[in-house]
Short mmCIF file of C-alpha atoms in Angstrom, two decimals:
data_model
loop_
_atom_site.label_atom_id
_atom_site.label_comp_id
_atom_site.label_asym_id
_atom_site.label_seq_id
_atom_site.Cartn_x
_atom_site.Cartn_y
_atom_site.Cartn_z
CA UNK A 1 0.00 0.00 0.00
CA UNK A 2 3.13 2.10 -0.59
CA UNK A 3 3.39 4.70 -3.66
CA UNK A 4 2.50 7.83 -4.67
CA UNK A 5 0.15 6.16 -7.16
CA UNK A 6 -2.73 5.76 -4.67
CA UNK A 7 -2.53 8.99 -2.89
CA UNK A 8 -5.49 10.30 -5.22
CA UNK A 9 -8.02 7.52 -4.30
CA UNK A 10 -6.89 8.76 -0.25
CA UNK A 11 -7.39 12.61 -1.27
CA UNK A 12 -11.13 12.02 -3.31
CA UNK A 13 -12.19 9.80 -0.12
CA UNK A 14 -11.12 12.98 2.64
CA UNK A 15 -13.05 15.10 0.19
CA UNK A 16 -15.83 13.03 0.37
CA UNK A 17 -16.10 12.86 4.23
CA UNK A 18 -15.79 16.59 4.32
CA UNK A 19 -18.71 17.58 2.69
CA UNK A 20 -20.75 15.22 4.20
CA UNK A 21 -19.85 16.77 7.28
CA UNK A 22 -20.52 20.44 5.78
CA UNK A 23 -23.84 18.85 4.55
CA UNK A 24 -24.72 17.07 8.14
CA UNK A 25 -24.06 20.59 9.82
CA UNK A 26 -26.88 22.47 7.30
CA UNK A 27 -29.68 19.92 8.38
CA UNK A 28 -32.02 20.98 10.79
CA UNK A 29 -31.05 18.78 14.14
CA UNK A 30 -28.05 17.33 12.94
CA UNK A 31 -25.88 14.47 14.41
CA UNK A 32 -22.79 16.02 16.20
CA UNK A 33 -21.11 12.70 16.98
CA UNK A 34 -21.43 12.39 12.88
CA UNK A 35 -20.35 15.41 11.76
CA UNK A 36 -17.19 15.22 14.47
CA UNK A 37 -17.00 11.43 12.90
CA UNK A 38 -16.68 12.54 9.29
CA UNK A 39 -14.07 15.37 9.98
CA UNK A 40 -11.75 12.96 11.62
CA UNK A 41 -11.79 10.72 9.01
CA UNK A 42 -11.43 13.30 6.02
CA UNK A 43 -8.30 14.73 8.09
CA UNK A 44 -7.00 10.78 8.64
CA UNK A 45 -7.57 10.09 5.17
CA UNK A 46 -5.64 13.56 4.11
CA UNK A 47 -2.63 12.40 6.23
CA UNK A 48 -2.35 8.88 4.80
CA UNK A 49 -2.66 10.29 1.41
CA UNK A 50 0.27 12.81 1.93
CA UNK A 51 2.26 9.68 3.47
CA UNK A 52 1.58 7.92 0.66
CA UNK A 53 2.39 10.66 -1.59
CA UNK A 54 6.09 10.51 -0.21
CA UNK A 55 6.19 6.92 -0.27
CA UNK A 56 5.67 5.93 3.28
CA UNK A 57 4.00 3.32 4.79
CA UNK A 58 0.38 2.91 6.26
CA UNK A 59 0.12 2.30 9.47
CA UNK A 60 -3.13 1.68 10.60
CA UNK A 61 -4.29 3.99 13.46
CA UNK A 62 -6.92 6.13 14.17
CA UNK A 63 -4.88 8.42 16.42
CA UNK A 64 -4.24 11.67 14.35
CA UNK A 65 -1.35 12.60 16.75
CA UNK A 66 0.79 9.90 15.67
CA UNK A 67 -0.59 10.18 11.91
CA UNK A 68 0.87 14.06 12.04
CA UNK A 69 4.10 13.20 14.06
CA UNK A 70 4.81 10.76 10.60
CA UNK A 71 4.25 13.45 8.66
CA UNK A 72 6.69 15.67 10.27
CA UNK A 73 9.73 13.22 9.52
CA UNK A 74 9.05 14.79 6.34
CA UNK A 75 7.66 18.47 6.76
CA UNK A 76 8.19 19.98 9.93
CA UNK A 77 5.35 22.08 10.04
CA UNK A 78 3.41 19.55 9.94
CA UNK A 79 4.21 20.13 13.64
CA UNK A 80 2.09 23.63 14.00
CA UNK A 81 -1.11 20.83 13.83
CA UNK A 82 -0.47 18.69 16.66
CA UNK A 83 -2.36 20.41 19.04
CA UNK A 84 -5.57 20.57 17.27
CA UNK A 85 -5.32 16.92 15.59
CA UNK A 86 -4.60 15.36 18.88
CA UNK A 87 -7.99 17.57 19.75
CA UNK A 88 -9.93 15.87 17.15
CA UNK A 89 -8.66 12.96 17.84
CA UNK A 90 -10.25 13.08 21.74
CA UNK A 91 -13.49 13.85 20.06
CA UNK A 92 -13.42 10.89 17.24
CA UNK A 93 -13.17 8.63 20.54
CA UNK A 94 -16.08 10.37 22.20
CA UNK A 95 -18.10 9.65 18.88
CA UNK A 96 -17.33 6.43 18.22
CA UNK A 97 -17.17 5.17 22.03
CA UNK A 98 -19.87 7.13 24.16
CA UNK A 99 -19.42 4.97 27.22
CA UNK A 100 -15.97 7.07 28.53
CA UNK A 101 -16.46 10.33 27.26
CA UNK A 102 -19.17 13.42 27.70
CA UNK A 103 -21.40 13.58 24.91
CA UNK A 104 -20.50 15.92 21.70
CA UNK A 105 -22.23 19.33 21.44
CA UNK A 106 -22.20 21.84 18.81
CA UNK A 107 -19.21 23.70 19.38
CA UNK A 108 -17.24 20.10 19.08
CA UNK A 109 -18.78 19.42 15.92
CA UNK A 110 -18.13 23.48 14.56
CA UNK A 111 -14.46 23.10 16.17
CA UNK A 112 -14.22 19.90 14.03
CA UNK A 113 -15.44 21.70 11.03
CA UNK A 114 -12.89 24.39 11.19
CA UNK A 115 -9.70 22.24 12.58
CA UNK A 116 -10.75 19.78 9.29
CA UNK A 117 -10.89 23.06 6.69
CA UNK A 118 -7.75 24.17 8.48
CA UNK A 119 -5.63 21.36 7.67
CA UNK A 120 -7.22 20.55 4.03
CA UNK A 121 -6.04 23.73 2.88
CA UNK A 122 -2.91 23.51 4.69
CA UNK A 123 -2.12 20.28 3.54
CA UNK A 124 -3.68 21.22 -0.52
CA UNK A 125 -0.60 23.31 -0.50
CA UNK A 126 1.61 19.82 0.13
CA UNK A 127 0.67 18.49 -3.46
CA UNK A 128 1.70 19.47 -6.41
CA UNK A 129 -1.17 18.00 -8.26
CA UNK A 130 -4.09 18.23 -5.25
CA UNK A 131 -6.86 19.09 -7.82
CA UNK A 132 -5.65 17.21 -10.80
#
């Protein structure tokens, strides 16, 4: 699953979860756990993609901390993200797991929104062919 050939496939599928989460957070009453859900995984699938891109491999893992800390072996600023993946990645766990965590409100699921627009256009800038 290594090469820069299947970076695209990564990139279309974060693209996908990210407007499904901009489309969740129009509707009337809408999910926060999902929305929070979706912007996790377009920012996962963003970070595997660049990894991929530079010919690293996959590891599989959730944990957007340790997804970004990858990254920065190859781009330091990578770095200026940590804080606010490792963020998301506390509220991904409360979405997926209710059991340990406090339930999601509105202003997790608008802070997921903006952390996950955030780092797409940072990391759009990482690619030299992001929209081909």
């Amino acid at each position: 699953m290594t090469g820069s050939k299947n970076y695209k496939s990564w990139i279309k599928y974060a693209e996908n979860d990210l407007a499904v989460a901009n489309d969740l957070q129009l509707q009337k009453d809408y999910v926060f756990q999902a929305v929070v859900l979706h912007c996790q995984q377009a920012v996962e699938k963003l970070i595997k993609a660049y990894l991929l891109y530079h010919n690293k491999k996959l590891i599989y893992t959730h944990d957007l901390l340790i997804l970004c800390k990858l990254c920065s072996e190859v781009d330091e600023t990578f770095k200026s993200f940590e804080d606010a993946l490792n963020e998301l990645s506390l509220s991904y766990r409360g979405a997926r797991y209710p059991d340990d965590f406090e339930d999601l409100d509105l202003q997790d699921a608008n802070n997921a929104l903006k952390i996950a627009d955030q780092f797409q256009k940072f990391i759009s800038l990482k690619f030299d062919s992001y929209n081909a």
